[in-house]
Amino acid sequence: MLPIVLALLPGLPATAAETEDEARGGVRIELGLEERVRSENWDNLRDYSDDADDGVRQWRFRTRLWSRIEIGSRVGLDLVLNSESRKVTDPDTRFRWDEWIVEGLALGVRLGPRWSVKAGRQDLMRGEGFILMDGGPLDGSRTAYFNAIDVTGRLGATTVEVIGISNPREDEYLPTWNDRDRLLVEWDERAIGTYLTDRTLPGTTLEGYVFRKTETNDPRPETDPQRQPDRALGVLGARVDRKLGRGFSVTAEIAHERGTQDPDVPIRAWGGYAFLRKTFEDDPARTTLAFGWTGLSGDDPGTETVEGWDPPFSRWPKWSELYIYSQLSEKGIAYWTNIGMWQAEATFAPVKPLAMRFTWYRMGAFHPYPGDPSMFGPGRRRGDMMQVRGDVKLPAGFRGHVLLERLAPGSFYADSATAWFFRVEAIWTWRGTPRTVRTRRGRRTSGARRRGP
């Protein structure tokens, strides 16, 4: 069926903005390979206590293979295969090859000068990734895909998208080799919504969105304190990113959630952030300074209403790699909720291949967490976190980074042992086209083409 669809789509009638030759087009094929190696070490980040020997040392090896087929200027087909295996050295475990999965399989079609559609398994990130970023938080950074359809319309400087999403707990839609029955999220997630982006005003990006989402079929027993009953909620929000002149800019986003949780419990939550950034434009090191605040409402245990912010599709290490593991004892990994935190950040590039980032967070909570008293305290101060990161980008498709995070816990936790997370990452990427490819006008060209990322 797919070859027939691909054969027919290039025959779509040409639009007014295209010549007949452009509509027919040719075929361009791109192939790619990416190898990522990570060394990760951490300690105390799950309980902030020295009583247990819970340090972890591990290696992660991820291989991605992809191809992209472009048929003229109207049709594109993406296929991505992915496998990530791990070797834990402390505590020592036997290395086993993990599963191979289809990370991406999406067909994109430009229907005319204003409309396009992309359907299938694809990445979706909008704005800062505050509501749309990762469709499967439980597989870590292996993937971030969504099973989605995205219909996009463009009118001048305004873009309107209608997005439908279906992310089941396990991979149900495409084959998996050496299947590990891995959970991607704790429940089945579905959503439909509209996302608008407008750049009419000079130096300004305005975004607005509305989504309707369901979270159903959590298989955990009712005795599990982390089990979540079925939910249906709406998300309404807006984002602005504006340049103010003299290197200053401001970014802010606010969203409101309203819905119900079975049997008939109301959901009323909010989340948002605001940042002021200064870029020193004449500085050879491209120094930037930023200061801001992020708030994600927390659930008040004294009321029946669910007030805790529910991250729609944004359970990823947006603010910290360390802290997503600390959240396991609350709602779940990378479940950002009940947080109010100040942030200060500086970035600069001292030499051409190196970029540095220094970040400080003063992290708090709107409510203490009524969990295990051996881990959680009576206070609302989560702690102070420092982060240092260095990124390098080298020729021939090589890049990498070093990241160190350290958190001194506060009264939100029962113990006060410092937690830390350290990672070294190296990535090599290759992209190329086959030696013989049909060009736009049907001519054949020879000679391998290779380039970096």
PDB file of C-alpha atoms in Angstrom, residues 125-362:
ATOM      1  CA  MET A 125       8.462  20.301  20.164  1.00  0.00           C
ATOM      2  CA  ARG A 126       6.949  23.753  20.409  1.00  0.00           C
ATOM      3  CA  GLY A 127       8.274  26.815  22.216  1.00  0.00           C
ATOM      4  CA  GLU A 128      10.408  25.897  25.225  1.00  0.00           C
ATOM      5  CA  GLY A 129       9.026  22.360  25.324  1.00  0.00           C
ATOM      6  CA  PHE A 130       6.794  23.431  28.214  1.00  0.00           C
ATOM      7  CA  ILE A 131       3.789  21.386  27.035  1.00  0.00           C
ATOM      8  CA  LEU A 132       5.056  19.497  23.955  1.00  0.00           C
ATOM      9  CA  MET A 133       8.391  17.687  23.912  1.00  0.00           C
ATOM     10  CA  ASP A 134       8.462  13.988  24.880  1.00  0.00           C
ATOM     11  CA  GLY A 135       5.743  11.448  24.181  1.00  0.00           C
ATOM     12  CA  GLY A 136       7.344   8.559  26.135  1.00  0.00           C
ATOM     13  CA  PRO A 137       9.024   9.649  29.360  1.00  0.00           C
ATOM     14  CA  LEU A 138       9.689   6.170  30.767  1.00  0.00           C
ATOM     15  CA  ASP A 139      12.267   5.240  28.110  1.00  0.00           C
ATOM     16  CA  GLY A 140      14.479   8.163  29.132  1.00  0.00           C
ATOM     17  CA  SER A 141      16.350  10.010  26.416  1.00  0.00           C
ATOM     18  CA  ARG A 142      16.238   7.045  24.037  1.00  0.00           C
ATOM     19  CA  THR A 143      13.344   8.638  22.119  1.00  0.00           C
ATOM     20  CA  ALA A 144      10.957  11.592  22.288  1.00  0.00           C
ATOM     21  CA  TYR A 145       8.494  10.630  19.557  1.00  0.00           C
ATOM     22  CA  PHE A 146       4.714  11.009  19.288  1.00  0.00           C
ATOM     23  CA  ASN A 147       2.254   8.954  17.285  1.00  0.00           C
ATOM     24  CA  ALA A 148       0.579  11.963  15.751  1.00  0.00           C
ATOM     25  CA  ILE A 149      -0.961  13.749  12.830  1.00  0.00           C
ATOM     26  CA  ASP A 150      -0.117  17.432  12.373  1.00  0.00           C
ATOM     27  CA  VAL A 151      -2.145  19.506   9.903  1.00  0.00           C
ATOM     28  CA  THR A 152      -0.494  22.886   9.346  1.00  0.00           C
ATOM     29  CA  GLY A 153      -1.862  26.013   7.703  1.00  0.00           C
ATOM     30  CA  ARG A 154       0.189  29.145   6.995  1.00  0.00           C
ATOM     31  CA  LEU A 155      -1.153  32.604   6.321  1.00  0.00           C
ATOM     32  CA  GLY A 156       1.596  35.174   6.093  1.00  0.00           C
ATOM     33  CA  ALA A 157       3.426  35.285   9.413  1.00  0.00           C
ATOM     34  CA  THR A 158       0.821  33.135  11.180  1.00  0.00           C
ATOM     35  CA  THR A 159       0.888  29.342  11.473  1.00  0.00           C
ATOM     36  CA  VAL A 160      -2.030  27.275  12.750  1.00  0.00           C
ATOM     37  CA  GLU A 161      -1.620  23.584  13.568  1.00  0.00           C
ATOM     38  CA  VAL A 162      -4.244  20.998  14.410  1.00  0.00           C
ATOM     39  CA  ILE A 163      -2.504  18.129  16.203  1.00  0.00           C
ATOM     40  CA  GLY A 164      -3.862  14.719  17.167  1.00  0.00           C
ATOM     41  CA  ILE A 165      -1.814  12.412  19.436  1.00  0.00           C
ATOM     42  CA  SER A 166      -2.139   8.775  20.528  1.00  0.00           C
ATOM     43  CA  ASN A 167       0.586   7.439  22.839  1.00  0.00           C
ATOM     44  CA  PRO A 168      -0.223   4.057  24.420  1.00  0.00           C
ATOM     45  CA  ARG A 169       1.593   2.680  27.481  1.00  0.00           C
ATOM     46  CA  GLU A 170       3.531   0.254  25.291  1.00  0.00           C
ATOM     47  CA  ASP A 171       4.528   0.357  21.642  1.00  0.00           C
ATOM     48  CA  GLU A 172       1.447  -1.008  19.869  1.00  0.00           C
ATOM     49  CA  TYR A 173       1.547   0.550  16.422  1.00  0.00           C
ATOM     50  CA  LEU A 174       4.885  -0.543  14.920  1.00  0.00           C
ATOM     51  CA  PRO A 175       7.143  -3.622  15.150  1.00  0.00           C
ATOM     52  CA  THR A 176       9.748  -4.084  17.860  1.00  0.00           C
ATOM     53  CA  TRP A 177      12.670  -6.497  17.584  1.00  0.00           C
ATOM     54  CA  ASN A 178      13.961  -8.271  20.705  1.00  0.00           C
ATOM     55  CA  ASP A 179      10.936  -6.799  22.487  1.00  0.00           C
ATOM     56  CA  ARG A 180      11.495  -5.990  26.177  1.00  0.00           C
ATOM     57  CA  ASP A 181       7.842  -5.077  26.873  1.00  0.00           C
ATOM     58  CA  ARG A 182       9.060  -1.664  27.964  1.00  0.00           C
ATOM     59  CA  LEU A 183       6.587   0.828  29.335  1.00  0.00           C
ATOM     60  CA  LEU A 184       6.719   4.231  27.650  1.00  0.00           C
ATOM     61  CA  VAL A 185       4.299   5.990  29.990  1.00  0.00           C
ATOM     62  CA  GLU A 186       2.259   4.838  32.991  1.00  0.00           C
ATOM     63  CA  TRP A 187      -1.102   5.096  31.213  1.00  0.00           C
ATOM     64  CA  ASP A 188      -2.579   5.517  27.725  1.00  0.00           C
ATOM     65  CA  GLU A 189      -2.460   9.131  26.544  1.00  0.00           C
ATOM     66  CA  ARG A 190      -4.513  10.761  23.799  1.00  0.00           C
ATOM     67  CA  ALA A 191      -4.942  14.395  22.883  1.00  0.00           C
ATOM     68  CA  ILE A 192      -6.225  16.730  20.215  1.00  0.00           C
ATOM     69  CA  GLY A 193      -5.577  20.432  20.041  1.00  0.00           C
ATOM     70  CA  THR A 194      -4.656  23.565  18.161  1.00  0.00           C
ATOM     71  CA  TYR A 195      -1.331  25.399  18.314  1.00  0.00           C
ATOM     72  CA  LEU A 196      -0.985  28.909  16.855  1.00  0.00           C
ATOM     73  CA  THR A 197       2.286  30.743  16.178  1.00  0.00           C
ATOM     74  CA  ASP A 198       2.370  34.367  15.031  1.00  0.00           C
ATOM     75  CA  ARG A 199       5.401  36.475  14.055  1.00  0.00           C
ATOM     76  CA  THR A 200       3.605  39.508  12.670  1.00  0.00           C
ATOM     77  CA  LEU A 201       5.164  41.946  15.142  1.00  0.00           C
ATOM     78  CA  PRO A 202       8.885  42.609  14.527  1.00  0.00           C
ATOM     79  CA  GLY A 203      11.114  40.807  17.009  1.00  0.00           C
ATOM     80  CA  THR A 204       8.137  39.051  18.610  1.00  0.00           C
ATOM     81  CA  THR A 205       6.833  35.501  18.605  1.00  0.00           C
ATOM     82  CA  LEU A 206       3.358  34.941  20.010  1.00  0.00           C
ATOM     83  CA  GLU A 207       1.997  31.448  20.610  1.00  0.00           C
ATOM     84  CA  GLY A 208      -1.318  30.181  21.861  1.00  0.00           C
ATOM     85  CA  TYR A 209      -2.709  26.684  22.285  1.00  0.00           C
ATOM     86  CA  VAL A 210      -5.627  24.657  23.504  1.00  0.00           C
ATOM     87  CA  PHE A 211      -5.559  20.886  24.001  1.00  0.00           C
ATOM     88  CA  ARG A 212      -7.928  18.243  25.259  1.00  0.00           C
ATOM     89  CA  LYS A 213      -6.117  15.248  26.769  1.00  0.00           C
ATOM     90  CA  THR A 214      -7.073  11.932  28.393  1.00  0.00           C
ATOM     91  CA  GLU A 215      -4.897   9.691  30.607  1.00  0.00           C
ATOM     92  CA  THR A 216      -6.497   6.267  31.059  1.00  0.00           C
ATOM     93  CA  ASN A 217      -5.877   2.623  31.976  1.00  0.00           C
ATOM     94  CA  ASP A 218      -3.190   2.886  34.641  1.00  0.00           C
ATOM     95  CA  PRO A 219      -2.614  -0.859  35.335  1.00  0.00           C
ATOM     96  CA  ARG A 220      -1.193  -0.433  38.838  1.00  0.00           C
ATOM     97  CA  PRO A 221      -3.331  -1.783  41.693  1.00  0.00           C
ATOM     98  CA  GLU A 222      -5.526   0.586  43.654  1.00  0.00           C
ATOM     99  CA  THR A 223      -3.342  -0.047  46.700  1.00  0.00           C
ATOM    100  CA  ASP A 224      -0.392   1.597  44.926  1.00  0.00           C
ATOM    101  CA  PRO A 225      -0.186   5.208  46.216  1.00  0.00           C
ATOM    102  CA  GLN A 226       1.088   6.370  42.804  1.00  0.00           C
ATOM    103  CA  ARG A 227      -1.737   4.847  40.800  1.00  0.00           C
ATOM    104  CA  GLN A 228      -3.700   7.485  38.898  1.00  0.00           C
ATOM    105  CA  PRO A 229      -7.430   7.125  38.132  1.00  0.00           C
ATOM    106  CA  ASP A 230      -8.578   8.027  34.613  1.00  0.00           C
ATOM    107  CA  ARG A 231      -8.303  11.722  33.786  1.00  0.00           C
ATOM    108  CA  ALA A 232      -9.672  14.103  31.173  1.00  0.00           C
ATOM    109  CA  LEU A 233      -8.386  17.648  31.157  1.00  0.00           C
ATOM    110  CA  GLY A 234      -8.177  20.706  28.975  1.00  0.00           C
ATOM    111  CA  VAL A 235      -5.048  22.841  28.666  1.00  0.00           C
ATOM    112  CA  LEU A 236      -5.215  26.498  27.607  1.00  0.00           C
ATOM    113  CA  GLY A 237      -2.054  28.567  27.365  1.00  0.00           C
ATOM    114  CA  ALA A 238      -0.013  31.288  25.673  1.00  0.00           C
ATOM    115  CA  ARG A 239       3.669  32.127  25.194  1.00  0.00           C
ATOM    116  CA  VAL A 240       5.505  35.308  24.186  1.00  0.00           C
ATOM    117  CA  ASP A 241       9.130  35.774  23.175  1.00  0.00           C
ATOM    118  CA  ARG A 242      10.075  39.409  22.503  1.00  0.00           C
ATOM    119  CA  LYS A 243      13.313  41.250  21.805  1.00  0.00           C
ATOM    120  CA  LEU A 244      13.456  44.525  23.741  1.00  0.00           C
ATOM    121  CA  GLY A 245      16.553  46.102  22.196  1.00  0.00           C
ATOM    122  CA  ARG A 246      20.118  46.560  23.468  1.00  0.00           C
ATOM    123  CA  GLY A 247      20.473  42.805  23.713  1.00  0.00           C
ATOM    124  CA  PHE A 248      17.554  42.343  26.116  1.00  0.00           C
ATOM    125  CA  SER A 249      14.721  39.895  25.526  1.00  0.00           C
ATOM    126  CA  VAL A 250      11.863  38.465  27.565  1.00  0.00           C
ATOM    127  CA  THR A 251      10.182  35.069  27.373  1.00  0.00           C
ATOM    128  CA  ALA A 252       7.057  34.091  29.301  1.00  0.00           C
ATOM    129  CA  GLU A 253       4.430  31.364  29.197  1.00  0.00           C
ATOM    130  CA  ILE A 254       1.325  30.636  31.248  1.00  0.00           C
ATOM    131  CA  ALA A 255      -1.118  27.735  31.061  1.00  0.00           C
ATOM    132  CA  HIS A 256      -4.258  26.648  32.905  1.00  0.00           C
ATOM    133  CA  GLU A 257      -5.605  23.111  33.290  1.00  0.00           C
ATOM    134  CA  ARG A 258      -9.208  22.214  34.006  1.00  0.00           C
ATOM    135  CA  GLY A 259     -10.832  18.786  33.997  1.00  0.00           C
ATOM    136  CA  THR A 260     -11.940  15.813  36.062  1.00  0.00           C
ATOM    137  CA  GLN A 261     -10.434  12.668  37.543  1.00  0.00           C
ATOM    138  CA  ASP A 262     -12.560   9.582  38.173  1.00  0.00           C
ATOM    139  CA  PRO A 263     -14.990   9.276  39.765  1.00  0.00           C
ATOM    140  CA  ASP A 264     -15.819  12.990  39.752  1.00  0.00           C
ATOM    141  CA  VAL A 265     -12.851  14.873  41.214  1.00  0.00           C
ATOM    142  CA  PRO A 266     -12.215  18.341  39.746  1.00  0.00           C
ATOM    143  CA  ILE A 267      -8.788  19.273  38.333  1.00  0.00           C
ATOM    144  CA  ARG A 268      -7.694  22.906  38.595  1.00  0.00           C
ATOM    145  CA  ALA A 269      -3.999  23.535  37.972  1.00  0.00           C
ATOM    146  CA  TRP A 270      -1.642  26.099  36.477  1.00  0.00           C
ATOM    147  CA  GLY A 271       1.951  26.415  35.315  1.00  0.00           C
ATOM    148  CA  GLY A 272       4.185  29.068  33.826  1.00  0.00           C
ATOM    149  CA  TYR A 273       7.537  30.835  33.718  1.00  0.00           C
ATOM    150  CA  ALA A 274       9.049  34.229  32.901  1.00  0.00           C
ATOM    151  CA  PHE A 275      12.660  35.078  32.005  1.00  0.00           C
ATOM    152  CA  LEU A 276      14.647  38.181  31.209  1.00  0.00           C
ATOM    153  CA  ARG A 277      17.769  37.600  29.107  1.00  0.00           C
ATOM    154  CA  LYS A 278      20.656  39.906  28.231  1.00  0.00           C
ATOM    155  CA  THR A 279      22.938  39.128  25.288  1.00  0.00           C
ATOM    156  CA  PHE A 280      26.203  41.032  25.034  1.00  0.00           C
ATOM    157  CA  GLU A 281      26.188  41.371  21.280  1.00  0.00           C
ATOM    158  CA  ASP A 282      29.676  42.894  20.933  1.00  0.00           C
ATOM    159  CA  ASP A 283      31.290  40.290  23.171  1.00  0.00           C
ATOM    160  CA  PRO A 284      33.461  37.812  21.191  1.00  0.00           C
ATOM    161  CA  ALA A 285      32.507  35.144  23.739  1.00  0.00           C
ATOM    162  CA  ARG A 286      28.774  35.703  23.003  1.00  0.00           C
ATOM    163  CA  THR A 287      27.996  35.991  26.730  1.00  0.00           C
ATOM    164  CA  THR A 288      24.364  35.838  27.851  1.00  0.00           C
ATOM    165  CA  LEU A 289      22.825  36.321  31.300  1.00  0.00           C
ATOM    166  CA  ALA A 290      19.321  35.196  32.240  1.00  0.00           C
ATOM    167  CA  PHE A 291      17.156  35.424  35.325  1.00  0.00           C
ATOM    168  CA  GLY A 292      13.662  34.104  35.854  1.00  0.00           C
ATOM    169  CA  TRP A 293      11.071  32.149  37.796  1.00  0.00           C
ATOM    170  CA  THR A 294       9.108  28.958  37.093  1.00  0.00           C
ATOM    171  CA  GLY A 295       5.935  27.904  38.885  1.00  0.00           C
ATOM    172  CA  LEU A 296       4.057  24.590  38.616  1.00  0.00           C
ATOM    173  CA  SER A 297       1.098  24.326  40.981  1.00  0.00           C
ATOM    174  CA  GLY A 298       1.043  21.651  43.663  1.00  0.00           C
ATOM    175  CA  ASP A 299      -1.743  19.480  45.006  1.00  0.00           C
ATOM    176  CA  ASP A 300      -3.054  20.610  48.376  1.00  0.00           C
ATOM    177  CA  PRO A 301      -3.600  17.408  50.431  1.00  0.00           C
ATOM    178  CA  GLY A 302      -6.259  19.232  52.464  1.00  0.00           C
ATOM    179  CA  THR A 303      -8.708  19.524  49.542  1.00  0.00           C
ATOM    180  CA  GLU A 304     -10.509  17.053  47.275  1.00  0.00           C
ATOM    181  CA  THR A 305      -9.599  19.058  44.162  1.00  0.00           C
ATOM    182  CA  VAL A 306      -6.505  17.995  42.195  1.00  0.00           C
ATOM    183  CA  GLU A 307      -4.436  21.194  42.036  1.00  0.00           C
ATOM    184  CA  GLY A 308      -1.111  19.671  40.981  1.00  0.00           C
ATOM    185  CA  TRP A 309       0.223  20.671  37.561  1.00  0.00           C
ATOM    186  CA  ASP A 310      -0.015  17.783  35.089  1.00  0.00           C
ATOM    187  CA  PRO A 311       2.803  18.141  32.507  1.00  0.00           C
ATOM    188  CA  PRO A 312       0.839  17.470  29.285  1.00  0.00           C
ATOM    189  CA  PHE A 313       3.621  15.986  27.103  1.00  0.00           C
ATOM    190  CA  SER A 314       6.623  17.570  28.783  1.00  0.00           C
ATOM    191  CA  ARG A 315       8.095  14.992  31.125  1.00  0.00           C
ATOM    192  CA  TRP A 316      11.734  15.456  30.147  1.00  0.00           C
ATOM    193  CA  PRO A 317      14.903  16.906  31.781  1.00  0.00           C
ATOM    194  CA  LYS A 318      14.030  20.499  30.874  1.00  0.00           C
ATOM    195  CA  TRP A 319      15.483  21.876  34.111  1.00  0.00           C
ATOM    196  CA  SER A 320      17.640  19.041  35.414  1.00  0.00           C
ATOM    197  CA  GLU A 321      18.928  15.556  34.629  1.00  0.00           C
ATOM    198  CA  LEU A 322      19.497  14.881  38.337  1.00  0.00           C
ATOM    199  CA  TYR A 323      16.067  15.860  39.602  1.00  0.00           C
ATOM    200  CA  ILE A 324      13.985  13.656  37.313  1.00  0.00           C
ATOM    201  CA  TYR A 325      15.142  10.661  39.396  1.00  0.00           C
ATOM    202  CA  SER A 326      14.210  12.420  42.646  1.00  0.00           C
ATOM    203  CA  GLN A 327      10.639  12.719  41.333  1.00  0.00           C
ATOM    204  CA  LEU A 328      10.246   8.933  41.242  1.00  0.00           C
ATOM    205  CA  SER A 329       9.145   8.957  44.884  1.00  0.00           C
ATOM    206  CA  GLU A 330       6.511  11.633  44.265  1.00  0.00           C
ATOM    207  CA  LYS A 331       4.443  11.250  41.097  1.00  0.00           C
ATOM    208  CA  GLY A 332       6.862   9.629  38.639  1.00  0.00           C
ATOM    209  CA  ILE A 333      10.066  10.185  36.715  1.00  0.00           C
ATOM    210  CA  ALA A 334      10.282  13.687  35.192  1.00  0.00           C
ATOM    211  CA  TYR A 335       6.782  14.511  36.472  1.00  0.00           C
ATOM    212  CA  TRP A 336       7.296  18.239  37.056  1.00  0.00           C
ATOM    213  CA  THR A 337       4.725  19.461  39.550  1.00  0.00           C
ATOM    214  CA  ASN A 338       4.468  21.328  42.885  1.00  0.00           C
ATOM    215  CA  ILE A 339       7.557  23.414  42.132  1.00  0.00           C
ATOM    216  CA  GLY A 340       8.365  27.100  42.435  1.00  0.00           C
ATOM    217  CA  MET A 341      11.967  27.975  41.597  1.00  0.00           C
ATOM    218  CA  TRP A 342      14.202  30.903  40.801  1.00  0.00           C
ATOM    219  CA  GLN A 343      16.831  30.512  38.131  1.00  0.00           C
ATOM    220  CA  ALA A 344      19.990  32.431  37.212  1.00  0.00           C
ATOM    221  CA  GLU A 345      22.094  31.429  34.246  1.00  0.00           C
ATOM    222  CA  ALA A 346      25.190  32.513  32.336  1.00  0.00           C
ATOM    223  CA  THR A 347      26.459  31.172  29.018  1.00  0.00           C
ATOM    224  CA  PHE A 348      29.573  32.026  27.050  1.00  0.00           C
ATOM    225  CA  ALA A 349      31.949  30.547  24.468  1.00  0.00           C
ATOM    226  CA  PRO A 350      35.566  31.121  25.575  1.00  0.00           C
ATOM    227  CA  VAL A 351      36.995  29.451  22.457  1.00  0.00           C
ATOM    228  CA  LYS A 352      35.350  28.562  19.159  1.00  0.00           C
ATOM    229  CA  PRO A 353      34.532  24.848  19.655  1.00  0.00           C
ATOM    230  CA  LEU A 354      33.535  25.203  23.329  1.00  0.00           C
ATOM    231  CA  ALA A 355      30.330  26.618  24.847  1.00  0.00           C
ATOM    232  CA  MET A 356      29.842  26.846  28.623  1.00  0.00           C
ATOM    233  CA  ARG A 357      26.709  27.141  30.751  1.00  0.00           C
ATOM    234  CA  PHE A 358      26.416  27.845  34.499  1.00  0.00           C
ATOM    235  CA  THR A 359      22.976  27.585  36.142  1.00  0.00           C
ATOM    236  CA  TRP A 360      21.698  28.037  39.702  1.00  0.00           C
ATOM    237  CA  TYR A 361      18.236  27.033  40.929  1.00  0.00           C
ATOM    238  CA  ARG A 362      16.628  27.905  44.252  1.00  0.00           C
TER     239      ARG A 362
END
